[in-house]
Amino acid sequence: MKWFEYQMEVDQLKAPEDLKARLLAMEPKPDQSPKGKETKKARAIPFPHWKRWAAAAAACVAVAFVGSQVLQTGGLAVGGAGAASSAALASVPQTASLYAAQDNSLEAGAATRSAAGSSSTSVAGDKILYTASLTLETRDYDAARSGLEQALADAGGWMESSSESSDSGESRTLSLTLRVPEENYQSFLTAAGQTGSLVNRSEYADDVTASYTDVEGRIANLEGQRDRLRELQAGAETLSDLLDIEAQLSDVQYQLESWQSQLDWYDDQIASCTVTVTLREVDFPAGSGFVSRLASAFGQGWDNFVGGLAAIAVVLAGLWPVVVLVILAIAVVAAVRRRRR
């Protein structure tokens, strides 16, 4: 309803003026205004904190119980709750005792292994091959060589091989392969390094304990076979049996000698270490100042220039047909350009 229609109906209404005024102003009477009642919100049911904590604890206990059942049986046990709980409680001390027994057995095994390892190391010992390499430089070549020979004699070693070379008769180089007892190995390296200017020192250690033990086992096995074949040889009744046993015995003896030679080589390499020494003679010029080095650089530059020209001349001499053809082609092109001009 529009406002003017509403006002017309109010004007036509037979009512007191004050009522019309209230209707027009859309104001209800004070005595007829509806008394609003406050809507009461629903209060939450109080839930004490201790009950919440109790519920959470109960849930945790239930989860722990289910987890223990799954770990012990691989799945949930089908049965009453009381029986399951009693079975779980009964299994707890057994599991604890089992873990304790396992821990004790592990500790005992570790102690046994450590004791066995220490005893085997102390009794058998490791089989290690030691080798070293020294590179020395010296201005007094003869004195350094004499010092190396004296150090080798003091260490009780010997020279296995020697090689000496000379570079255009100016500088000499000595290569030595020396054998030194294992107990004097480090002292010899120290003494040899002091005979000249030490350029490089390298040391190597190769543990051959496993290979050495394997060779020993093979030798022991072959010796047992040899002894058994000898017994059979002594009791052979026919000639064919005797010949067969002798063939097997010779084969076993051959293998035994081969493995024994390898074991002897191991013993020799372990008892004496191998040291390779390279001694180089160096010569420093008397005038090593700035002027002499500058003059030497100029001289070297001129020598390089002359050498480069000589190399180019040699290359051109080897390619003279190509050079002639190129010169002729250039002359023809130049003549054609002159005619066009």
Coordinates of N, CA and C in Angstrom, one line a residue, residues 47-278:
F47 N 30.4 -29.6 31.7 CA 31.2 -30.9 31.7 C 32.5 -30.6 32.4
P48 N 32.6 -31.1 33.6 CA 33.8 -30.8 34.4 C 35.1 -31.2 33.7
H49 N 36.2 -30.5 34.0 CA 37.5 -30.8 33.4 C 38.0 -32.1 33.7
W50 N 37.8 -32.6 34.9 CA 38.3 -33.9 35.3 C 37.7 -35.0 34.6
K51 N 36.5 -34.8 34.2 CA 35.8 -35.8 33.3 C 36.5 -35.9 31.9
R52 N 36.8 -34.7 31.4 CA 37.5 -34.7 30.1 C 38.8 -35.4 30.2
W53 N 39.6 -35.1 31.2 CA 40.9 -35.8 31.3 C 40.7 -37.3 31.5
A54 N 39.7 -37.7 32.3 CA 39.4 -39.1 32.5 C 39.1 -39.8 31.2
A55 N 38.3 -39.1 30.4 CA 37.9 -39.7 29.1 C 39.1 -39.9 28.2
A56 N 40.0 -38.8 28.1 CA 41.2 -38.9 27.3 C 42.1 -40.0 27.8
A57 N 42.3 -40.2 29.1 CA 43.1 -41.3 29.6 C 42.6 -42.6 29.3
A58 N 41.2 -42.8 29.4 CA 40.6 -44.0 29.0 C 40.9 -44.4 27.5
A59 N 40.8 -43.3 26.7 CA 41.0 -43.5 25.2 C 42.5 -44.0 25.0
C60 N 43.4 -43.3 25.7 CA 44.9 -43.7 25.5 C 45.1 -45.1 26.0
V61 N 44.5 -45.5 27.1 CA 44.7 -46.9 27.6 C 44.1 -47.9 26.6
A62 N 43.0 -47.6 26.0 CA 42.4 -48.5 25.0 C 43.3 -48.6 23.8
V63 N 43.8 -47.5 23.3 CA 44.7 -47.5 22.1 C 46.0 -48.3 22.4
A64 N 46.6 -48.1 23.6 CA 47.8 -48.9 24.0 C 47.5 -50.4 24.1
F65 N 46.4 -50.7 24.6 CA 46.0 -52.1 24.7 C 45.9 -52.7 23.3
V66 N 45.1 -52.1 22.5 CA 45.0 -52.6 21.1 C 46.3 -52.7 20.4
G67 N 47.2 -51.7 20.5 CA 48.5 -51.8 19.9 C 49.3 -53.0 20.4
S68 N 49.3 -53.2 21.7 CA 50.0 -54.3 22.3 C 49.5 -55.6 21.8
Q69 N 48.2 -55.8 21.6 CA 47.6 -57.0 21.1 C 48.1 -57.2 19.6
V70 N 48.1 -56.1 18.9 CA 48.5 -56.3 17.4 C 49.9 -56.7 17.3
L71 N 50.8 -56.1 18.2 CA 52.2 -56.4 18.1 C 52.5 -57.8 18.5
Q72 N 51.8 -58.3 19.5 CA 52.1 -59.6 20.1 C 51.5 -60.7 19.2
T73 N 50.3 -60.6 18.7 CA 49.6 -61.7 18.0 C 49.5 -61.4 16.5
G74 N 50.0 -60.2 16.0 CA 49.8 -60.0 14.6 C 48.4 -59.6 14.2
G75 N 47.5 -59.4 15.1 CA 46.1 -59.0 14.9 C 45.4 -59.0 16.2
L76 N 44.1 -58.6 16.2 CA 43.3 -58.5 17.3 C 42.9 -59.8 17.8
A77 N 43.0 -60.2 19.0 CA 42.5 -61.4 19.5 C 41.0 -61.4 19.7
V78 N 40.4 -62.5 19.3 CA 38.9 -62.7 19.4 C 38.6 -63.3 20.7
G79 N 37.9 -62.6 21.6 CA 37.6 -63.1 22.9 C 37.1 -62.0 23.8
G80 N 36.9 -62.4 25.0 CA 36.4 -61.4 26.0 C 37.5 -60.4 26.3
A81 N 37.0 -59.2 26.7 CA 37.9 -58.2 27.1 C 38.7 -58.5 28.3
G82 N 38.1 -59.2 29.3 CA 38.8 -59.5 30.5 C 39.9 -60.5 30.2
A83 N 39.6 -61.5 29.4 CA 40.6 -62.6 29.1 C 41.8 -61.9 28.3
A84 N 41.5 -61.0 27.4 CA 42.6 -60.4 26.6 C 43.5 -59.5 27.5
S85 N 42.8 -58.8 28.4 CA 43.6 -57.9 29.3 C 44.5 -58.8 30.2
S86 N 43.9 -59.9 30.7 CA 44.7 -60.7 31.6 C 45.9 -61.4 30.9
A87 N 45.6 -61.8 29.6 CA 46.7 -62.4 28.8 C 47.8 -61.4 28.5
A88 N 47.4 -60.1 28.2 CA 48.4 -59.1 28.0 C 49.2 -58.8 29.2
L89 N 48.6 -58.7 30.4 CA 49.3 -58.5 31.6 C 50.2 -59.7 32.0
A90 N 49.8 -60.9 31.6 CA 50.7 -62.0 31.9 C 51.9 -62.1 31.0
S91 N 51.7 -61.6 29.8 CA 52.8 -61.6 28.8 C 53.9 -60.6 29.1
V92 N 53.6 -59.5 29.8 CA 54.5 -58.4 30.0 C 55.8 -58.9 30.7
P93 N 55.8 -59.6 31.9 CA 57.0 -60.0 32.5 C 57.8 -61.0 31.7
Q94 N 57.1 -61.8 30.9 CA 57.8 -62.8 30.0 C 58.6 -62.0 29.0
T95 N 57.9 -61.0 28.3 CA 58.6 -60.3 27.3 C 59.8 -59.5 27.9
A96 N 59.7 -58.9 29.0 CA 60.8 -58.2 29.7 C 61.9 -59.1 30.0
S97 N 61.6 -60.3 30.5 CA 62.7 -61.3 30.8 C 63.4 -61.7 29.5
L98 N 62.6 -61.9 28.4 CA 63.2 -62.3 27.1 C 64.1 -61.2 26.6
Y99 N 63.7 -59.9 26.7 CA 64.6 -58.9 26.2 C 65.9 -58.8 27.1
A100 N 65.7 -59.0 28.4 CA 66.9 -59.0 29.3 C 67.8 -60.1 28.9
A101 N 67.3 -61.3 28.6 CA 68.1 -62.4 28.2 C 68.9 -62.1 26.9
Q102 N 68.1 -61.5 26.0 CA 68.8 -61.2 24.7 C 69.9 -60.2 24.9
D103 N 69.6 -59.1 25.7 CA 70.7 -58.1 26.0 C 71.9 -58.8 26.6
N104 N 71.7 -59.7 27.6 CA 72.8 -60.3 28.2 C 73.6 -61.2 27.3
S105 N 72.9 -61.9 26.4 CA 73.6 -62.7 25.4 C 74.4 -61.9 24.4
L106 N 73.8 -60.7 24.0 CA 74.5 -59.8 23.1 C 75.8 -59.3 23.7
E107 N 75.6 -58.9 25.0 CA 76.8 -58.4 25.7 C 77.9 -59.4 25.8
A108 N 77.5 -60.7 26.2 CA 78.4 -61.7 26.3 C 79.1 -62.1 25.0
G109 N 78.3 -62.0 23.9 CA 78.9 -62.3 22.6 C 79.9 -61.2 22.2
A110 N 79.5 -59.9 22.4 CA 80.5 -58.9 22.1 C 81.8 -59.0 22.9
A111 N 81.6 -59.3 24.2 CA 82.8 -59.5 25.0 C 83.7 -60.7 24.5
T112 N 83.0 -61.8 24.1 CA 83.8 -62.9 23.6 C 84.5 -62.6 22.3
R113 N 83.7 -61.8 21.4 CA 84.4 -61.4 20.1 C 85.5 -60.5 20.3
S114 N 85.4 -59.5 21.2 CA 86.5 -58.6 21.5 C 87.7 -59.3 22.0
A115 N 87.4 -60.3 23.0 CA 88.5 -61.1 23.6 C 89.2 -61.9 22.5
A116 N 88.4 -62.6 21.6 CA 89.0 -63.4 20.6 C 89.8 -62.6 19.6
G117 N 89.2 -61.4 19.2 CA 90.0 -60.5 18.3 C 91.3 -60.1 18.9
S118 N 91.3 -59.7 20.1 CA 92.5 -59.2 20.7 C 93.5 -60.3 20.8
S119 N 93.0 -61.6 21.2 CA 94.0 -62.7 21.3 C 94.5 -63.1 20.0
S120 N 93.7 -63.1 18.9 CA 94.2 -63.4 17.6 C 95.2 -62.4 17.0
T121 N 94.9 -61.1 17.3 CA 95.8 -60.1 16.8 C 97.2 -60.2 17.5
S122 N 97.1 -60.5 18.8 CA 98.4 -60.6 19.6 C 99.1 -61.8 19.3
V123 N 98.4 -62.9 18.9 CA 99.1 -64.2 18.7 C 99.6 -64.2 17.2
A124 N 98.7 -64.1 16.3 CA 99.0 -64.3 14.8 C 99.7 -63.1 14.3
G125 N 99.2 -61.9 14.5 CA 99.8 -60.7 14.0 C 99.3 -60.4 12.5
D126 N 99.4 -59.2 12.1 CA 99.0 -58.8 10.8 C 100.2 -59.0 9.8
K127 N 99.9 -59.4 8.6 CA 100.9 -59.5 7.6 C 100.7 -58.3 6.6
I128 N 101.7 -57.4 6.7 CA 101.6 -56.1 6.0 C 102.9 -55.9 5.1
L129 N 102.7 -55.5 3.9 CA 103.8 -55.2 3.0 C 104.0 -53.7 2.9
Y130 N 105.2 -53.2 3.3 CA 105.5 -51.8 3.3 C 106.4 -51.5 2.1
T131 N 106.0 -50.4 1.4 CA 106.8 -49.9 0.3 C 106.8 -48.4 0.4
A132 N 107.9 -47.8 -0.1 CA 108.0 -46.3 0.0 C 108.7 -45.9 -1.3
S133 N 108.6 -44.6 -1.6 CA 109.2 -43.9 -2.7 C 109.7 -42.6 -2.3
L134 N 111.0 -42.3 -2.6 CA 111.6 -41.0 -2.3 C 112.2 -40.4 -3.6
T135 N 112.0 -39.1 -3.7 CA 112.6 -38.3 -4.8 C 113.4 -37.2 -4.1
L136 N 114.7 -37.1 -4.5 CA 115.7 -36.2 -3.9 C 116.3 -35.4 -5.0
E137 N 116.7 -34.2 -4.6 CA 117.5 -33.3 -5.5 C 118.7 -32.8 -4.7
T138 N 119.8 -32.7 -5.4 CA 121.1 -32.2 -4.8 C 122.0 -31.6 -5.8
R139 N 122.8 -30.6 -5.3 CA 123.9 -30.0 -6.1 C 125.2 -30.8 -6.0
D140 N 125.3 -31.5 -4.9 CA 126.5 -32.4 -4.7 C 126.1 -33.8 -4.9
Y141 N 126.1 -34.3 -6.1 CA 125.6 -35.6 -6.5 C 126.4 -36.7 -5.8
D142 N 127.7 -36.6 -5.9 CA 128.5 -37.7 -5.3 C 128.3 -37.8 -3.8
A143 N 128.3 -36.7 -3.1 CA 128.1 -36.8 -1.6 C 126.7 -37.3 -1.3
A144 N 125.7 -37.0 -2.0 CA 124.4 -37.5 -1.8 C 124.3 -39.0 -2.0
R145 N 125.0 -39.5 -3.0 CA 125.0 -40.9 -3.3 C 125.7 -41.7 -2.2
S146 N 126.8 -41.1 -1.8 CA 127.6 -41.8 -0.7 C 126.7 -41.8 0.6
G147 N 125.9 -40.7 0.8 CA 125.1 -40.7 2.0 C 124.0 -41.8 1.9
L148 N 123.4 -42.0 0.7 CA 122.4 -43.1 0.6 C 123.0 -44.4 0.8
E149 N 124.2 -44.7 0.3 CA 124.9 -46.0 0.5 C 125.2 -46.2 2.0
Q150 N 125.6 -45.1 2.7 CA 125.9 -45.3 4.1 C 124.6 -45.5 4.9
A151 N 123.5 -44.8 4.6 CA 122.2 -45.1 5.3 C 121.7 -46.5 5.1
L152 N 121.9 -47.0 3.9 CA 121.5 -48.4 3.6 C 122.3 -49.4 4.4
A153 N 123.6 -49.1 4.5 CA 124.4 -50.0 5.2 C 124.1 -50.0 6.7
D154 N 123.8 -48.8 7.3 CA 123.5 -48.7 8.7 C 122.1 -49.4 9.0
A155 N 121.2 -49.4 8.0 CA 119.9 -50.1 8.2 C 120.0 -51.6 8.0
G156 N 121.1 -52.1 7.5 CA 121.2 -53.5 7.3 C 120.5 -54.0 6.0
G157 N 120.3 -53.1 5.0 CA 119.6 -53.4 3.8 C 120.5 -53.7 2.7
W158 N 120.0 -53.9 1.5 CA 120.8 -54.2 0.3 C 120.1 -53.6 -0.9
M159 N 120.9 -53.4 -1.9 CA 120.4 -52.8 -3.2 C 120.0 -53.9 -4.1
E160 N 118.7 -53.8 -4.6 CA 118.1 -54.8 -5.5 C 118.4 -54.4 -6.9
S161 N 118.3 -53.1 -7.3 CA 118.6 -52.7 -8.7 C 119.1 -51.3 -8.6
S162 N 119.8 -50.9 -9.7 CA 120.4 -49.5 -9.8 C 120.4 -49.1 -11.2
S163 N 120.1 -47.8 -11.5 CA 120.1 -47.3 -12.9 C 120.5 -45.8 -12.8
E164 N 121.5 -45.4 -13.6 CA 122.0 -44.1 -13.6 C 122.0 -43.5 -15.1
S165 N 121.5 -42.3 -15.2 CA 121.5 -41.7 -16.6 C 122.0 -40.2 -16.5
S166 N 122.4 -39.7 -17.6 CA 122.9 -38.3 -17.7 C 122.2 -37.6 -18.8
D167 N 121.8 -36.3 -18.5 CA 121.2 -35.5 -19.5 C 122.2 -34.6 -20.2
S168 N 122.6 -35.0 -21.4 CA 123.6 -34.2 -22.2 C 124.9 -34.0 -21.4
G169 N 125.2 -34.9 -20.5 CA 126.5 -34.8 -19.8 C 126.5 -33.7 -18.8
E170 N 125.4 -33.0 -18.5 CA 125.4 -31.9 -17.5 C 124.8 -32.4 -16.2
S171 N 123.7 -33.0 -16.1 CA 123.1 -33.4 -14.9 C 122.8 -34.9 -14.9
R172 N 123.0 -35.5 -13.7 CA 122.8 -37.0 -13.6 C 121.6 -37.3 -12.8
T173 N 121.1 -38.5 -13.0 CA 119.9 -39.0 -12.3 C 120.2 -40.4 -11.9
L174 N 119.9 -40.8 -10.7 CA 120.1 -42.1 -10.1 C 118.8 -42.7 -9.6
S175 N 118.5 -43.9 -10.1 CA 117.3 -44.6 -9.6 C 117.7 -45.9 -8.9
L176 N 117.3 -46.1 -7.7 CA 117.7 -47.2 -6.9 C 116.4 -47.9 -6.3
T177 N 116.5 -49.2 -6.3 CA 115.5 -50.0 -5.6 C 116.2 -50.8 -4.5
L178 N 115.8 -50.4 -3.3 CA 116.5 -50.9 -2.1 C 115.6 -51.8 -1.3
R179 N 116.1 -52.7 -0.5 CA 115.4 -53.6 0.4 C 115.9 -53.3 1.8
V180 N 115.0 -53.0 2.7 CA 115.4 -52.7 4.1 C 114.6 -53.5 5.0
P181 N 115.2 -54.1 6.1 CA 114.5 -54.8 7.1 C 113.3 -54.0 7.7
E182 N 112.3 -54.7 8.0 CA 111.0 -54.0 8.5 C 111.3 -53.2 9.8
E183 N 112.1 -53.7 10.6 CA 112.4 -53.0 11.9 C 113.2 -51.7 11.7
N184 N 113.9 -51.6 10.6 CA 114.7 -50.4 10.3 C 114.1 -49.5 9.2
Y185 N 112.9 -49.8 8.9 CA 112.2 -49.1 7.7 C 112.1 -47.6 7.9
Q186 N 111.5 -47.2 9.0 CA 111.3 -45.8 9.3 C 112.6 -45.0 9.5
S187 N 113.5 -45.6 10.2 CA 114.8 -44.9 10.4 C 115.6 -44.7 9.1
F188 N 115.5 -45.7 8.2 CA 116.2 -45.5 6.9 C 115.5 -44.4 6.1
L189 N 114.2 -44.3 6.1 CA 113.5 -43.3 5.4 C 114.0 -41.9 5.9
T190 N 114.1 -41.8 7.2 CA 114.5 -40.5 7.7 C 116.0 -40.2 7.3
A191 N 116.9 -41.1 7.4 CA 118.3 -40.9 7.1 C 118.4 -40.6 5.6
A192 N 117.7 -41.4 4.7 CA 117.8 -41.1 3.3 C 117.2 -39.8 2.9
G193 N 116.2 -39.3 3.6 CA 115.6 -38.0 3.2 C 116.5 -36.9 3.6
Q194 N 117.5 -37.1 4.4 CA 118.4 -36.0 4.8 C 119.7 -35.9 3.9
T195 N 119.8 -36.8 3.0 CA 121.0 -36.8 2.1 C 120.9 -35.8 1.0
G196 N 119.7 -35.3 0.7 CA 119.5 -34.2 -0.3 C 118.2 -33.5 0.0
S197 N 117.8 -32.7 -1.0 CA 116.6 -31.9 -0.8 C 115.4 -32.8 -1.2
L198 N 114.5 -33.0 -0.2 CA 113.4 -34.0 -0.4 C 112.3 -33.3 -1.2
V199 N 112.0 -33.9 -2.3 CA 111.0 -33.4 -3.2 C 109.7 -34.1 -3.0
N200 N 109.7 -35.4 -2.8 CA 108.5 -36.2 -2.7 C 108.8 -37.4 -1.8
R201 N 107.9 -37.8 -0.9 CA 108.0 -39.0 -0.1 C 106.6 -39.7 -0.1
S202 N 106.5 -40.9 -0.5 CA 105.3 -41.6 -0.5 C 105.5 -43.0 0.2
E203 N 104.5 -43.4 1.0 CA 104.5 -44.6 1.7 C 103.3 -45.4 1.5
Y204 N 103.4 -46.7 1.3 CA 102.2 -47.6 1.1 C 102.3 -48.8 2.0
A205 N 101.1 -49.2 2.4 CA 101.0 -50.4 3.3 C 99.9 -51.3 2.7
D206 N 100.2 -52.5 2.4 CA 99.3 -53.5 1.8 C 99.1 -54.7 2.8
D207 N 97.9 -54.8 3.3 CA 97.6 -55.9 4.3 C 97.2 -57.1 3.5
V208 N 98.1 -58.1 3.7 CA 97.9 -59.4 3.0 C 97.6 -60.5 4.0
T209 N 97.0 -60.2 5.1 CA 96.8 -61.2 6.1 C 95.8 -62.3 5.6
A210 N 94.8 -61.9 4.9 CA 93.8 -62.9 4.4 C 94.4 -63.8 3.4
S211 N 95.2 -63.3 2.5 CA 95.8 -64.1 1.4 C 96.9 -65.0 2.0
Y212 N 97.6 -64.5 3.0 CA 98.6 -65.3 3.7 C 98.0 -66.5 4.4
T213 N 96.9 -66.2 5.1 CA 96.2 -67.3 5.8 C 95.6 -68.3 4.8
D214 N 95.1 -67.9 3.7 CA 94.6 -68.8 2.7 C 95.7 -69.7 2.1
V215 N 96.8 -69.2 1.9 CA 97.9 -70.0 1.3 C 98.4 -71.0 2.4
E216 N 98.4 -70.6 3.6 CA 98.8 -71.5 4.7 C 97.8 -72.7 4.8
G217 N 96.5 -72.4 4.6 CA 95.5 -73.4 4.7 C 95.6 -74.4 3.5
R218 N 95.9 -73.9 2.3 CA 96.1 -74.8 1.2 C 97.3 -75.7 1.3
I219 N 98.4 -75.1 1.9 CA 99.6 -75.9 2.1 C 99.3 -77.0 3.1
A220 N 98.6 -76.7 4.2 CA 98.3 -77.7 5.2 C 97.4 -78.8 4.6
N221 N 96.4 -78.5 3.7 CA 95.6 -79.5 3.1 C 96.4 -80.4 2.1
L222 N 97.3 -79.8 1.4 CA 98.1 -80.5 0.4 C 99.0 -81.5 1.2
E223 N 99.6 -81.0 2.3 CA 100.5 -81.9 3.0 C 99.7 -83.1 3.6
G224 N 98.5 -82.9 4.0 CA 97.7 -84.0 4.4 C 97.4 -85.0 3.3
Q225 N 97.1 -84.5 2.1 CA 96.9 -85.4 1.0 C 98.2 -86.1 0.6
R226 N 99.3 -85.4 0.7 CA 100.6 -86.1 0.4 C 100.9 -87.2 1.4
D227 N 100.6 -87.0 2.7 CA 100.9 -88.0 3.6 C 100.0 -89.2 3.4
R228 N 98.7 -89.0 3.1 CA 97.8 -90.1 2.8 C 98.2 -90.9 1.6
L229 N 98.6 -90.2 0.5 CA 99.0 -90.9 -0.7 C 100.3 -91.7 -0.4
R230 N 101.1 -91.2 0.4 CA 102.3 -92.0 0.7 C 102.0 -93.3 1.5
E231 N 101.0 -93.2 2.4 CA 100.6 -94.4 3.1 C 99.9 -95.4 2.1
L232 N 99.1 -94.9 1.1 CA 98.5 -95.7 0.1 C 99.6 -96.3 -0.8
Q233 N 100.6 -95.6 -1.1 CA 101.7 -96.1 -1.9 C 102.4 -97.2 -1.3
A234 N 102.6 -97.1 0.0 CA 103.3 -98.1 0.8 C 102.5 -99.4 0.8
G235 N 101.2 -99.3 0.8 CA 100.4 -100.5 0.8 C 99.8 -100.9 -0.5
A236 N 100.2 -100.4 -1.6 CA 99.7 -100.8 -2.9 C 100.1 -102.2 -3.2
E237 N 99.1 -102.9 -3.8 CA 99.3 -104.4 -4.1 C 99.5 -104.6 -5.6
T238 N 98.9 -103.8 -6.5 CA 99.1 -104.0 -7.9 C 99.9 -102.9 -8.5
L239 N 100.5 -103.1 -9.7 CA 101.3 -102.1 -10.4 C 100.4 -101.0 -10.8
S240 N 99.2 -101.2 -11.3 CA 98.4 -100.1 -11.8 C 98.0 -99.2 -10.6
D241 N 97.7 -99.7 -9.5 CA 97.4 -98.9 -8.3 C 98.6 -98.1 -7.9
L242 N 99.8 -98.7 -8.0 CA 101.0 -97.9 -7.6 C 101.3 -96.8 -8.6
L243 N 101.1 -97.0 -9.9 CA 101.3 -96.0 -10.9 C 100.3 -94.8 -10.7
D244 N 99.0 -95.2 -10.4 CA 98.0 -94.2 -10.2 C 98.3 -93.3 -9.0
I245 N 98.7 -94.0 -7.9 CA 99.1 -93.2 -6.7 C 100.3 -92.3 -6.9
E246 N 101.3 -92.8 -7.6 CA 102.4 -92.0 -7.9 C 102.1 -90.7 -8.8
A247 N 101.2 -90.9 -9.7 CA 100.7 -89.7 -10.5 C 100.0 -88.7 -9.7
Q248 N 99.1 -89.2 -8.8 CA 98.4 -88.2 -7.9 C 99.4 -87.6 -6.9
L249 N 100.4 -88.4 -6.5 CA 101.4 -87.8 -5.5 C 102.2 -86.8 -6.2
S250 N 102.6 -87.0 -7.4 CA 103.4 -86.0 -8.1 C 102.6 -84.7 -8.4
D251 N 101.3 -84.8 -8.7 CA 100.5 -83.6 -8.9 C 100.3 -82.8 -7.6
V252 N 100.1 -83.6 -6.5 CA 100.0 -82.9 -5.2 C 101.3 -82.2 -4.8
Q253 N 102.4 -82.9 -5.1 CA 103.7 -82.3 -4.7 C 104.0 -81.0 -5.5
Y254 N 103.6 -81.0 -6.8 CA 103.8 -79.8 -7.6 C 102.9 -78.7 -7.1
Q255 N 101.7 -78.9 -6.7 CA 100.9 -77.9 -6.2 C 101.4 -77.4 -4.8
L256 N 101.9 -78.3 -4.0 CA 102.5 -77.9 -2.8 C 103.7 -77.0 -2.9
E257 N 104.6 -77.3 -3.9 CA 105.8 -76.5 -4.1 C 105.4 -75.1 -4.6
S258 N 104.3 -75.1 -5.5 CA 103.9 -73.8 -6.0 C 103.4 -72.9 -4.9
W259 N 102.5 -73.4 -4.0 CA 102.0 -72.6 -2.9 C 103.0 -72.3 -1.9
Q260 N 104.0 -73.2 -1.7 CA 105.1 -72.9 -0.8 C 105.9 -71.8 -1.3
S261 N 106.2 -71.7 -2.6 CA 107.0 -70.6 -3.1 C 106.2 -69.3 -2.9
Q262 N 104.9 -69.3 -3.1 CA 104.2 -68.0 -2.9 C 104.2 -67.6 -1.4
L263 N 104.1 -68.6 -0.5 CA 104.2 -68.3 0.9 C 105.6 -67.7 1.2
D264 N 106.7 -68.3 0.7 CA 108.0 -67.8 0.9 C 108.2 -66.4 0.4
W265 N 107.5 -66.1 -0.8 CA 107.6 -64.7 -1.3 C 106.9 -63.7 -0.3
Y266 N 105.8 -64.1 0.2 CA 105.1 -63.3 1.2 C 106.0 -63.0 2.4
D267 N 106.6 -64.1 2.9 CA 107.5 -63.9 4.1 C 108.7 -63.0 3.8
D268 N 109.2 -63.1 2.6 CA 110.4 -62.2 2.2 C 109.9 -60.8 2.1
Q269 N 108.7 -60.5 1.5 CA 108.3 -59.2 1.3 C 107.9 -58.5 2.6
I270 N 107.4 -59.4 3.6 CA 107.0 -58.9 4.9 C 108.2 -58.6 5.7
A271 N 109.2 -59.4 5.6 CA 110.4 -59.2 6.5 C 111.2 -58.0 6.0
S272 N 111.3 -57.7 4.7 CA 112.1 -56.6 4.2 C 111.2 -55.7 3.3
C273 N 111.3 -54.4 3.6 CA 110.5 -53.5 2.8 C 111.2 -53.0 1.6
T274 N 110.4 -52.6 0.6 CA 111.0 -52.1 -0.7 C 110.9 -50.6 -0.7
V275 N 112.1 -49.9 -1.0 CA 112.2 -48.5 -1.1 C 112.8 -48.1 -2.4
T276 N 112.1 -47.2 -3.1 CA 112.5 -46.7 -4.4 C 113.0 -45.3 -4.2
V277 N 114.3 -45.0 -4.6 CA 114.9 -43.7 -4.4 C 115.3 -43.2 -5.8
T278 N 114.9 -41.9 -6.1 CA 115.3 -41.2 -7.3 C 116.1 -40.0 -6.9

